[in-house]
Amino acid sequence: MRLPGLRVGESLPGGRIVMIKFGSLLLLLITLSGVGGELPPADGERVMRGQSPENGELRPDVDRSAGEVIRGTFRSPHGDRAWRLYLPPPEAVTAPPPTGRAGMTVLSDPGEEPGEPRAPLLVLLHGCTQDADDMARGTRMDQLARERGVAVLYPEQPTAANATRCWNWFEPGHQRRGAGEPALIAGMIEETVRERGLDPERVFVAGISAGGALAATLAATYPERISGVAVHSGVPFGAARGLPEAREVMGGEAETPTRDLADAMIDAMGDRARPVPLLVMHGERDEVVSARNADWFALQWSRLLAELTGMPTVEELNPAREGAGPGVRVRVLKGIAGEIHFEMWRLAELGHAWSGGSEEGTYTDPAGPEASRIMMEFFLDRSAR
């Protein structure tokens, strides 16, 4: 992998290029001394919160029967990030199931019809070299969100924060509450929920690769705000602090004790600690992020559940799941009441790609189970706060 006009090892403004070899595959990691922020708007360009320079205010005559896409920029002390937001048509939004905190009756903003349901929010984090539109095309999540009445927020990492648009999940400055990218995304979520009238009790986060690692980080640093997490081809929180450890864990070479991974989660959660439901999907042929990371997630969550609940968990192997055919192994950890805390899909024929995705996006594989639908069902049908 190569950046146009740059040589391996050449310095970038504020950073350096590091090439890591896994078998026949070269992985490019960019580390930056200054993280956060993005290029300022061009002269005369005005970026308003909740809007884009191209779209401005939404026109009342626009047909929104298929939902609508809004673009804007979130600004915070932790940096600025562009975002893309899909909003489903109002008639597609349904009330949550009558179980757990997700089943609480939620009233809309004052002045609206009492009891009108609010749409849940799914935050979808792209991987390296991708952007918000690429992620939307490749996952086809907007189409599923329209079916299920879900809003989808796509934060976008600028090259000013990482030259290959990777989220900086492995840097200590981005692994704690109130700092770096976790604080930035949490603030973006809070603003989106408030300004768009979404359901704060049904906020889900998913991502692939570096985006998956950041999703796991959000579960650790802001567990009280997240109702469920899905990690596709990602890395557990606490598995790496700095570039050398990131290289080891991505290559499947790390020997991090299970207790250390669970303790890292508990320490980051603090007095907000709770078992956030987690779905993990990983390809056995992944040469960028080793599938051993899926096993580390399982070990981490097993011990985390024991520490936080003090109750035994029930393990179920290969339960009936739509799309779980030959070459697919599913593992589930349930509480004694049958609630699902952890679900893992190991896909024998998948590389470093979004399973069942569209060829219109990058890092997708049309074959295999449809990851987007599996995630949506995990969040809405089986996962409750």
mmCIF file of C-alpha atoms in Angstrom:
data_model
loop_
_atom_site.group_PDB
_atom_site.id
_atom_site.type_symbol
_atom_site.label_atom_id
_atom_site.label_comp_id
_atom_site.label_asym_id
_atom_site.label_seq_id
_atom_site.Cartn_x
_atom_site.Cartn_y
_atom_site.Cartn_z
ATOM 1 C CA MET A 1 0.000 0.000 0.000
ATOM 2 C CA ARG A 2 1.460 3.380 -0.936
ATOM 3 C CA LEU A 3 0.479 7.007 -0.740
ATOM 4 C CA PRO A 4 0.894 8.950 -4.005
ATOM 5 C CA GLY A 5 4.123 10.912 -4.067
ATOM 6 C CA LEU A 6 5.474 9.463 -0.825
ATOM 7 C CA ARG A 7 8.173 6.910 -0.136
ATOM 8 C CA VAL A 8 8.184 4.323 2.619
ATOM 9 C CA GLY A 9 9.606 5.878 5.769
ATOM 10 C CA GLU A 10 9.206 9.448 4.510
ATOM 11 C CA SER A 11 8.042 11.926 7.106
ATOM 12 C CA LEU A 12 4.677 13.605 6.879
ATOM 13 C CA PRO A 13 3.731 16.915 8.498
ATOM 14 C CA GLY A 14 3.149 15.908 12.116
ATOM 15 C CA GLY A 15 3.764 12.207 11.631
ATOM 16 C CA ARG A 16 5.596 9.288 10.057
ATOM 17 C CA ILE A 17 4.827 6.300 7.872
ATOM 18 C CA VAL A 18 5.349 2.799 9.213
ATOM 19 C CA MET A 19 5.092 -0.286 7.018
ATOM 20 C CA ILE A 20 4.216 -3.575 8.727
ATOM 21 C CA LYS A 21 4.316 -6.889 6.900
ATOM 22 C CA PHE A 22 1.888 -9.720 7.629
ATOM 23 C CA GLY A 23 2.758 -12.566 5.289
ATOM 24 C CA SER A 24 2.434 -11.198 1.778
ATOM 25 C CA LEU A 25 0.420 -8.183 2.871
ATOM 26 C CA LEU A 26 1.839 -4.805 3.786
ATOM 27 C CA LEU A 27 -0.124 -2.709 6.234
ATOM 28 C CA LEU A 28 0.402 1.026 6.414
ATOM 29 C CA LEU A 29 0.010 2.718 9.792
ATOM 30 C CA ILE A 30 0.345 6.426 10.224
ATOM 31 C CA THR A 31 1.175 7.837 13.624
ATOM 32 C CA LEU A 32 0.670 11.525 14.193
ATOM 33 C CA SER A 33 2.040 13.836 16.825
ATOM 34 C CA GLY A 34 -1.007 16.089 16.613
ATOM 35 C CA VAL A 35 -4.411 14.397 16.645
ATOM 36 C CA GLY A 36 -7.788 15.994 16.085
ATOM 37 C CA GLY A 37 -9.066 18.826 14.002
ATOM 38 C CA GLU A 38 -9.456 19.084 10.250
ATOM 39 C CA LEU A 39 -8.744 21.499 7.446
ATOM 40 C CA PRO A 40 -10.654 24.761 7.871
ATOM 41 C CA PRO A 41 -13.438 25.656 5.434
ATOM 42 C CA ALA A 42 -12.412 27.385 2.236
ATOM 43 C CA ASP A 43 -12.698 31.165 2.081
ATOM 44 C CA GLY A 44 -16.321 32.177 2.019
ATOM 45 C CA GLU A 45 -17.549 28.704 2.984
ATOM 46 C CA ARG A 46 -19.735 28.568 6.066
ATOM 47 C CA VAL A 47 -20.219 25.218 7.790
ATOM 48 C CA MET A 48 -23.202 25.218 10.118
ATOM 49 C CA ARG A 49 -23.837 22.621 12.806
ATOM 50 C CA GLY A 50 -26.294 20.068 11.473
ATOM 51 C CA GLN A 51 -25.870 21.246 7.873
ATOM 52 C CA SER A 52 -23.428 20.986 4.995
ATOM 53 C CA PRO A 53 -22.085 23.691 2.691
ATOM 54 C CA GLU A 54 -23.751 21.854 -0.200
ATOM 55 C CA ASN A 55 -27.161 21.257 1.320
ATOM 56 C CA GLY A 56 -27.736 24.060 3.819
ATOM 57 C CA GLU A 57 -31.230 24.056 5.266
ATOM 58 C CA LEU A 58 -33.436 21.120 4.292
ATOM 59 C CA ARG A 59 -36.189 22.272 1.937
ATOM 60 C CA PRO A 60 -39.789 21.522 3.003
ATOM 61 C CA ASP A 61 -40.703 20.360 -0.513
ATOM 62 C CA VAL A 62 -38.177 17.491 -0.558
ATOM 63 C CA ASP A 63 -39.735 14.010 -0.801
ATOM 64 C CA ARG A 64 -38.605 12.203 2.340
ATOM 65 C CA SER A 65 -40.517 8.957 1.821
ATOM 66 C CA ALA A 66 -37.205 7.081 1.557
ATOM 67 C CA GLY A 67 -35.641 9.000 4.393
ATOM 68 C CA GLU A 68 -33.113 11.781 4.070
ATOM 69 C CA VAL A 69 -29.364 12.296 4.253
ATOM 70 C CA ILE A 70 -27.945 15.294 6.080
ATOM 71 C CA ARG A 71 -24.301 16.335 6.257
ATOM 72 C CA GLY A 72 -22.525 18.595 8.667
ATOM 73 C CA THR A 73 -19.522 19.158 10.901
ATOM 74 C CA PHE A 74 -19.275 18.586 14.640
ATOM 75 C CA ARG A 75 -16.912 20.922 16.459
ATOM 76 C CA SER A 76 -15.576 20.306 19.947
ATOM 77 C CA PRO A 77 -12.499 20.942 22.110
ATOM 78 C CA HIS A 78 -11.348 17.452 21.098
ATOM 79 C CA GLY A 79 -11.390 18.193 17.377
ATOM 80 C CA ASP A 80 -13.735 18.663 14.452
ATOM 81 C CA ARG A 81 -15.247 15.888 12.349
ATOM 82 C CA ALA A 82 -17.519 15.848 9.348
ATOM 83 C CA TRP A 83 -20.520 13.543 9.535
ATOM 84 C CA ARG A 84 -23.200 12.003 7.363
ATOM 85 C CA LEU A 85 -26.592 11.257 8.933
ATOM 86 C CA TYR A 86 -29.367 9.113 7.499
ATOM 87 C CA LEU A 87 -32.826 9.775 8.955
ATOM 88 C CA PRO A 88 -35.603 7.254 8.254
ATOM 89 C CA PRO A 89 -39.110 8.357 7.222
ATOM 90 C CA PRO A 90 -41.247 9.011 10.324
ATOM 91 C CA GLU A 91 -43.706 6.243 9.453
ATOM 92 C CA ALA A 92 -40.874 3.667 9.635
ATOM 93 C CA VAL A 93 -40.066 4.449 13.276
ATOM 94 C CA THR A 94 -41.626 2.031 15.758
ATOM 95 C CA ALA A 95 -41.728 1.814 19.524
ATOM 96 C CA PRO A 96 -39.079 -0.325 21.263
ATOM 97 C CA PRO A 97 -39.996 -3.757 22.638
ATOM 98 C CA PRO A 98 -41.530 -3.775 26.144
ATOM 99 C CA THR A 99 -38.470 -5.258 27.871
ATOM 100 C CA GLY A 100 -35.576 -3.754 29.792
ATOM 101 C CA ARG A 101 -34.618 -0.106 29.611
ATOM 102 C CA ALA A 102 -35.013 -0.225 25.829
ATOM 103 C CA GLY A 103 -38.685 -0.961 26.431
ATOM 104 C CA MET A 104 -39.424 2.163 28.437
ATOM 105 C CA THR A 105 -42.129 4.433 27.051
ATOM 106 C CA VAL A 106 -40.351 7.410 25.536
ATOM 107 C CA LEU A 107 -42.042 10.726 24.926
ATOM 108 C CA SER A 108 -41.002 12.958 22.060
ATOM 109 C CA ASP A 109 -39.996 16.584 22.353
ATOM 110 C CA PRO A 110 -42.541 18.915 23.981
ATOM 111 C CA GLY A 111 -45.178 19.981 21.513
ATOM 112 C CA GLU A 112 -45.231 16.712 19.609
ATOM 113 C CA GLU A 113 -47.786 13.964 20.020
ATOM 114 C CA PRO A 114 -47.229 12.266 23.418
ATOM 115 C CA GLY A 115 -45.901 8.751 23.105
ATOM 116 C CA GLU A 116 -44.674 9.161 19.536
ATOM 117 C CA PRO A 117 -41.653 6.821 19.251
ATOM 118 C CA ARG A 118 -38.183 8.169 18.713
ATOM 119 C CA ALA A 119 -35.840 6.517 16.234
ATOM 120 C CA PRO A 120 -32.860 4.617 17.630
ATOM 121 C CA LEU A 121 -29.401 5.707 16.497
ATOM 122 C CA LEU A 122 -26.693 3.496 14.989
ATOM 123 C CA VAL A 123 -23.214 5.029 14.807
ATOM 124 C CA LEU A 124 -21.207 3.355 12.035
ATOM 125 C CA LEU A 125 -17.426 3.855 12.074
ATOM 126 C CA HIS A 126 -15.418 3.311 8.888
ATOM 127 C CA GLY A 127 -12.007 1.684 8.608
ATOM 128 C CA CYS A 128 -8.700 2.991 7.274
ATOM 129 C CA THR A 129 -8.745 4.714 3.836
ATOM 130 C CA GLN A 130 -12.551 4.827 3.910
ATOM 131 C CA ASP A 131 -14.969 7.701 4.403
ATOM 132 C CA ALA A 132 -18.615 8.094 5.375
ATOM 133 C CA ASP A 133 -20.054 7.667 1.878
ATOM 134 C CA ASP A 134 -17.883 4.626 1.195
ATOM 135 C CA MET A 135 -19.098 3.029 4.422
ATOM 136 C CA ALA A 136 -22.727 3.749 3.581
ATOM 137 C CA ARG A 137 -22.385 2.262 0.090
ATOM 138 C CA GLY A 138 -20.458 -0.810 1.169
ATOM 139 C CA THR A 139 -22.653 -1.782 4.105
ATOM 140 C CA ARG A 140 -26.007 -0.754 2.563
ATOM 141 C CA MET A 141 -26.960 0.197 6.094
ATOM 142 C CA ASP A 142 -29.244 3.033 4.985
ATOM 143 C CA GLN A 143 -31.561 0.580 3.223
ATOM 144 C CA LEU A 144 -31.806 -1.603 6.326
ATOM 145 C CA ALA A 145 -32.254 1.456 8.503
ATOM 146 C CA ARG A 146 -35.214 2.510 6.395
ATOM 147 C CA GLU A 147 -36.815 -0.919 6.917
ATOM 148 C CA ARG A 148 -36.301 -0.780 10.681
ATOM 149 C CA GLY A 149 -36.780 2.935 11.327
ATOM 150 C CA VAL A 150 -33.217 3.594 12.506
ATOM 151 C CA ALA A 151 -31.100 6.732 12.118
ATOM 152 C CA VAL A 152 -27.496 6.066 11.052
ATOM 153 C CA LEU A 153 -24.634 8.431 11.856
ATOM 154 C CA TYR A 154 -21.377 8.071 9.921
ATOM 155 C CA PRO A 155 -18.526 10.068 11.539
ATOM 156 C CA GLU A 156 -15.619 10.725 9.199
ATOM 157 C CA GLN A 157 -11.937 10.739 10.095
ATOM 158 C CA PRO A 158 -10.023 13.472 8.216
ATOM 159 C CA THR A 159 -6.510 13.083 6.851
ATOM 160 C CA ALA A 160 -5.505 15.883 9.223
ATOM 161 C CA ALA A 161 -6.020 13.441 12.108
ATOM 162 C CA ASN A 162 -4.538 10.395 10.368
ATOM 163 C CA ALA A 163 -3.084 10.402 6.859
ATOM 164 C CA THR A 164 -4.897 7.182 5.923
ATOM 165 C CA ARG A 165 -8.119 8.089 7.777
ATOM 166 C CA CYS A 166 -7.566 5.427 10.459
ATOM 167 C CA TRP A 167 -9.063 6.042 13.872
ATOM 168 C CA ASN A 168 -6.203 6.273 16.381
ATOM 169 C CA TRP A 169 -7.474 3.481 18.640
ATOM 170 C CA PHE A 170 -3.994 2.327 19.692
ATOM 171 C CA GLU A 171 -2.802 5.660 21.090
ATOM 172 C CA PRO A 172 -3.195 6.129 24.881
ATOM 173 C CA GLY A 173 -4.566 9.623 24.293
ATOM 174 C CA HIS A 174 -7.571 8.052 22.559
ATOM 175 C CA GLN A 175 -8.329 5.360 25.123
ATOM 176 C CA ARG A 176 -9.959 7.210 27.996
ATOM 177 C CA ARG A 177 -13.119 9.073 28.819
ATOM 178 C CA GLY A 178 -13.079 12.815 28.284
ATOM 179 C CA ALA A 179 -10.192 12.781 25.822
ATOM 180 C CA GLY A 180 -9.419 12.308 22.153
ATOM 181 C CA GLU A 181 -11.627 10.460 19.717
ATOM 182 C CA PRO A 182 -13.856 8.718 22.306
ATOM 183 C CA ALA A 183 -14.858 12.098 23.750
ATOM 184 C CA LEU A 184 -15.294 13.556 20.281
ATOM 185 C CA ILE A 185 -17.608 10.771 19.075
ATOM 186 C CA ALA A 186 -19.529 10.755 22.366
ATOM 187 C CA GLY A 187 -20.119 14.475 21.971
ATOM 188 C CA MET A 188 -21.238 13.997 18.384
ATOM 189 C CA ILE A 189 -23.691 11.312 19.510
ATOM 190 C CA GLU A 190 -25.082 13.528 22.263
ATOM 191 C CA GLU A 191 -25.609 16.445 19.887
ATOM 192 C CA THR A 192 -27.187 14.263 17.196
ATOM 193 C CA VAL A 193 -29.629 12.647 19.624
ATOM 194 C CA ARG A 194 -30.614 16.006 21.085
ATOM 195 C CA GLU A 195 -30.960 17.984 17.867
ATOM 196 C CA ARG A 196 -32.695 15.242 15.862
ATOM 197 C CA GLY A 197 -35.038 14.032 18.594
ATOM 198 C CA LEU A 198 -33.658 10.470 18.647
ATOM 199 C CA ASP A 199 -33.967 7.857 21.394
ATOM 200 C CA PRO A 200 -31.119 8.264 23.920
ATOM 201 C CA GLU A 201 -31.910 4.831 25.368
ATOM 202 C CA ARG A 202 -31.229 3.077 22.044
ATOM 203 C CA VAL A 203 -27.810 4.180 20.813
ATOM 204 C CA PHE A 204 -25.702 1.502 19.125
ATOM 205 C CA VAL A 205 -22.137 1.652 17.784
ATOM 206 C CA ALA A 206 -20.561 -0.549 15.105
ATOM 207 C CA GLY A 207 -17.406 -0.427 13.015
ATOM 208 C CA ILE A 208 -14.898 -2.343 10.946
ATOM 209 C CA SER A 209 -11.162 -2.668 11.573
ATOM 210 C CA ALA A 210 -9.944 0.603 13.148
ATOM 211 C CA GLY A 211 -13.593 1.661 13.371
ATOM 212 C CA GLY A 212 -14.379 -1.569 15.192
ATOM 213 C CA ALA A 213 -11.568 -0.920 17.658
ATOM 214 C CA LEU A 214 -12.973 2.559 18.315
ATOM 215 C CA ALA A 215 -16.448 1.068 18.797
ATOM 216 C CA ALA A 216 -15.024 -1.228 21.490
ATOM 217 C CA THR A 217 -13.301 1.780 23.046
ATOM 218 C CA LEU A 218 -16.610 3.649 23.262
ATOM 219 C CA ALA A 219 -18.163 0.678 25.066
ATOM 220 C CA ALA A 220 -15.370 0.942 27.631
ATOM 221 C CA THR A 221 -15.282 4.706 28.045
ATOM 222 C CA TYR A 222 -18.988 5.610 27.702
ATOM 223 C CA PRO A 223 -20.887 2.428 28.648
ATOM 224 C CA GLU A 224 -23.860 4.312 30.089
ATOM 225 C CA ARG A 225 -24.561 5.898 26.692
ATOM 226 C CA ILE A 226 -24.198 2.789 24.531
ATOM 227 C CA SER A 227 -26.924 0.126 24.280
ATOM 228 C CA GLY A 228 -24.931 -2.322 22.162
ATOM 229 C CA VAL A 229 -21.714 -2.651 20.149
ATOM 230 C CA ALA A 230 -20.748 -4.597 17.024
ATOM 231 C CA VAL A 231 -17.117 -5.067 15.998
ATOM 232 C CA HIS A 232 -16.281 -6.395 12.531
ATOM 233 C CA SER A 233 -12.632 -7.438 12.072
ATOM 234 C CA GLY A 234 -11.480 -5.318 15.000
ATOM 235 C CA VAL A 235 -9.366 -5.337 18.144
ATOM 236 C CA PRO A 236 -10.416 -5.523 21.832
ATOM 237 C CA PHE A 237 -10.108 -2.481 24.030
ATOM 238 C CA GLY A 238 -6.973 -2.557 26.160
ATOM 239 C CA ALA A 239 -5.048 -4.919 23.873
ATOM 240 C CA ALA A 240 -2.578 -2.295 22.653
ATOM 241 C CA ARG A 241 -1.046 0.907 23.931
ATOM 242 C CA GLY A 242 1.137 2.362 21.234
ATOM 243 C CA LEU A 243 2.250 1.271 17.785
ATOM 244 C CA PRO A 244 4.481 -1.713 18.702
ATOM 245 C CA GLU A 245 1.689 -3.388 20.664
ATOM 246 C CA ALA A 246 -0.811 -2.556 17.916
ATOM 247 C CA ARG A 247 1.403 -4.387 15.450
ATOM 248 C CA GLU A 248 1.532 -7.443 17.692
ATOM 249 C CA VAL A 249 -2.182 -7.626 18.435
ATOM 250 C CA MET A 250 -3.197 -7.089 14.809
ATOM 251 C CA GLY A 251 -0.839 -9.848 13.767
ATOM 252 C CA GLY A 252 -2.232 -12.188 16.416
ATOM 253 C CA GLU A 253 1.137 -12.351 18.149
ATOM 254 C CA ALA A 254 0.221 -10.716 21.461
ATOM 255 C CA GLU A 255 -0.119 -12.776 24.620
ATOM 256 C CA THR A 256 -2.252 -10.411 26.669
ATOM 257 C CA PRO A 257 -3.624 -12.127 29.807
ATOM 258 C CA THR A 258 -7.402 -12.384 29.850
ATOM 259 C CA ARG A 259 -7.585 -10.701 33.243
ATOM 260 C CA ASP A 260 -5.661 -7.701 31.900
ATOM 261 C CA LEU A 261 -8.154 -7.227 29.052
ATOM 262 C CA ALA A 262 -11.136 -7.438 31.390
ATOM 263 C CA ASP A 263 -9.478 -5.193 33.965
ATOM 264 C CA ALA A 264 -8.756 -2.616 31.268
ATOM 265 C CA MET A 265 -12.482 -2.494 30.480
ATOM 266 C CA ILE A 266 -13.517 -2.264 34.137
ATOM 267 C CA ASP A 267 -10.952 0.447 34.901
ATOM 268 C CA ALA A 268 -12.077 2.506 31.901
ATOM 269 C CA MET A 269 -15.759 2.102 32.804
ATOM 270 C CA GLY A 270 -15.241 3.235 36.388
ATOM 271 C CA ASP A 271 -18.440 3.618 38.405
ATOM 272 C CA ARG A 272 -20.448 3.405 35.172
ATOM 273 C CA ALA A 273 -19.413 -0.221 34.618
ATOM 274 C CA ARG A 274 -22.034 -2.485 33.082
ATOM 275 C CA PRO A 275 -22.008 -5.355 30.546
ATOM 276 C CA VAL A 276 -22.680 -3.722 27.168
ATOM 277 C CA PRO A 277 -24.020 -6.351 24.696
ATOM 278 C CA LEU A 278 -21.340 -7.124 22.091
ATOM 279 C CA LEU A 279 -21.461 -8.751 18.648
ATOM 280 C CA VAL A 280 -18.157 -9.763 17.037
ATOM 281 C CA MET A 281 -17.714 -10.842 13.396
ATOM 282 C CA HIS A 282 -14.343 -11.899 11.989
ATOM 283 C CA GLY A 283 -12.999 -13.714 8.937
ATOM 284 C CA GLU A 284 -10.620 -16.644 9.340
ATOM 285 C CA ARG A 285 -8.677 -15.469 6.266
ATOM 286 C CA ASP A 286 -8.112 -11.955 7.556
ATOM 287 C CA GLU A 287 -4.464 -11.038 6.930
ATOM 288 C CA VAL A 288 -4.728 -7.511 8.309
ATOM 289 C CA VAL A 289 -6.288 -8.180 11.727
ATOM 290 C CA SER A 290 -5.825 -11.744 12.941
ATOM 291 C CA ALA A 291 -8.962 -13.697 13.842
ATOM 292 C CA ARG A 292 -7.327 -14.390 17.212
ATOM 293 C CA ASN A 293 -8.763 -11.025 18.180
ATOM 294 C CA ALA A 294 -12.260 -12.510 18.058
ATOM 295 C CA ASP A 295 -11.174 -15.117 20.605
ATOM 296 C CA TRP A 296 -9.658 -12.397 22.795
ATOM 297 C CA PHE A 297 -12.984 -10.562 22.702
ATOM 298 C CA ALA A 298 -14.728 -13.739 23.896
ATOM 299 C CA LEU A 299 -12.285 -14.195 26.768
ATOM 300 C CA GLN A 300 -12.501 -10.530 27.710
ATOM 301 C CA TRP A 301 -16.295 -10.487 27.772
ATOM 302 C CA SER A 302 -16.563 -13.795 29.628
ATOM 303 C CA ARG A 303 -14.451 -12.507 32.498
ATOM 304 C CA LEU A 304 -16.054 -9.056 32.311
ATOM 305 C CA LEU A 305 -19.501 -10.574 32.768
ATOM 306 C CA ALA A 306 -18.309 -12.634 35.726
ATOM 307 C CA GLU A 307 -16.742 -9.582 37.384
ATOM 308 C CA LEU A 308 -19.682 -7.227 36.816
ATOM 309 C CA THR A 309 -22.666 -9.499 37.369
ATOM 310 C CA GLY A 310 -21.314 -12.091 39.789
ATOM 311 C CA MET A 311 -23.580 -14.537 38.008
ATOM 312 C CA PRO A 312 -22.711 -17.523 35.795
ATOM 313 C CA THR A 313 -23.125 -17.269 32.039
ATOM 314 C CA VAL A 314 -24.484 -19.925 29.724
ATOM 315 C CA GLU A 315 -22.453 -20.688 26.608
ATOM 316 C CA GLU A 316 -24.257 -21.794 23.467
ATOM 317 C CA LEU A 317 -22.402 -23.016 20.380
ATOM 318 C CA ASN A 318 -23.806 -22.753 16.857
ATOM 319 C CA PRO A 319 -27.376 -21.774 17.757
ATOM 320 C CA ALA A 320 -29.859 -21.440 14.924
ATOM 321 C CA ARG A 321 -29.116 -18.198 13.086
ATOM 322 C CA GLU A 322 -30.258 -17.067 9.659
ATOM 323 C CA GLY A 323 -27.221 -16.997 7.358
ATOM 324 C CA ALA A 324 -25.105 -19.226 9.598
ATOM 325 C CA GLY A 325 -24.439 -21.985 7.074
ATOM 326 C CA PRO A 326 -21.334 -24.074 6.313
ATOM 327 C CA GLY A 327 -18.096 -22.382 7.268
ATOM 328 C CA VAL A 328 -19.768 -20.226 9.924
ATOM 329 C CA ARG A 329 -19.289 -20.782 13.648
ATOM 330 C CA VAL A 330 -21.428 -18.901 16.151
ATOM 331 C CA ARG A 331 -20.783 -18.650 19.881
ATOM 332 C CA VAL A 332 -23.168 -16.993 22.336
ATOM 333 C CA LEU A 333 -22.853 -16.049 26.008
ATOM 334 C CA LYS A 334 -26.175 -15.596 27.813
ATOM 335 C CA GLY A 335 -27.204 -14.532 31.273
ATOM 336 C CA ILE A 336 -29.245 -16.856 33.455
ATOM 337 C CA ALA A 337 -32.431 -15.108 32.282
ATOM 338 C CA GLY A 338 -31.562 -15.853 28.657
ATOM 339 C CA GLU A 339 -30.419 -12.366 27.703
ATOM 340 C CA ILE A 340 -27.584 -12.285 25.166
ATOM 341 C CA HIS A 341 -24.452 -10.478 26.370
ATOM 342 C CA PHE A 342 -22.002 -11.650 23.707
ATOM 343 C CA GLU A 343 -22.279 -13.173 20.240
ATOM 344 C CA MET A 344 -19.372 -14.109 17.967
ATOM 345 C CA TRP A 345 -19.413 -15.124 14.288
ATOM 346 C CA ARG A 346 -16.270 -16.767 12.841
ATOM 347 C CA LEU A 347 -16.405 -16.879 9.029
ATOM 348 C CA ALA A 348 -14.102 -19.446 7.430
ATOM 349 C CA GLU A 349 -13.891 -17.946 3.924
ATOM 350 C CA LEU A 350 -13.808 -14.232 4.759
ATOM 351 C CA GLY A 351 -10.776 -11.957 4.617
ATOM 352 C CA HIS A 352 -10.499 -8.392 5.884
ATOM 353 C CA ALA A 353 -13.853 -7.278 4.509
ATOM 354 C CA TRP A 354 -17.453 -6.502 5.463
ATOM 355 C CA SER A 355 -19.339 -9.775 5.122
ATOM 356 C CA GLY A 356 -22.251 -9.664 2.682
ATOM 357 C CA GLY A 357 -21.470 -6.082 1.707
ATOM 358 C CA SER A 358 -21.866 -4.317 -1.610
ATOM 359 C CA GLU A 359 -19.121 -4.111 -4.222
ATOM 360 C CA GLU A 360 -19.929 -0.414 -4.498
ATOM 361 C CA GLY A 361 -17.866 0.084 -1.341
ATOM 362 C CA THR A 362 -14.293 -0.835 -0.434
ATOM 363 C CA TYR A 363 -13.289 -3.681 1.911
ATOM 364 C CA THR A 364 -16.479 -5.634 1.259
ATOM 365 C CA ASP A 365 -17.221 -9.233 0.292
ATOM 366 C CA PRO A 366 -20.668 -9.857 -1.246
ATOM 367 C CA ALA A 367 -20.452 -13.521 -0.279
ATOM 368 C CA GLY A 368 -21.242 -14.785 3.180
ATOM 369 C CA PRO A 369 -23.760 -13.743 5.830
ATOM 370 C CA GLU A 370 -25.020 -10.161 5.630
ATOM 371 C CA ALA A 371 -23.207 -8.452 8.477
ATOM 372 C CA SER A 372 -25.379 -5.336 8.329
ATOM 373 C CA ARG A 373 -28.600 -7.284 8.835
ATOM 374 C CA ILE A 374 -27.062 -9.462 11.562
ATOM 375 C CA MET A 375 -25.976 -6.349 13.447
ATOM 376 C CA MET A 376 -29.331 -4.639 13.068
ATOM 377 C CA GLU A 377 -31.142 -7.715 14.385
ATOM 378 C CA PHE A 378 -28.699 -8.067 17.274
ATOM 379 C CA PHE A 379 -29.277 -4.476 18.311
ATOM 380 C CA LEU A 380 -33.032 -4.272 17.883
ATOM 381 C CA ASP A 381 -34.289 -7.813 18.480
ATOM 382 C CA ARG A 382 -32.032 -9.384 21.095
ATOM 383 C CA SER A 383 -30.138 -6.596 22.828
ATOM 384 C CA ALA A 384 -31.864 -4.591 25.571
ATOM 385 C CA ARG A 385 -30.513 -2.234 28.205
#
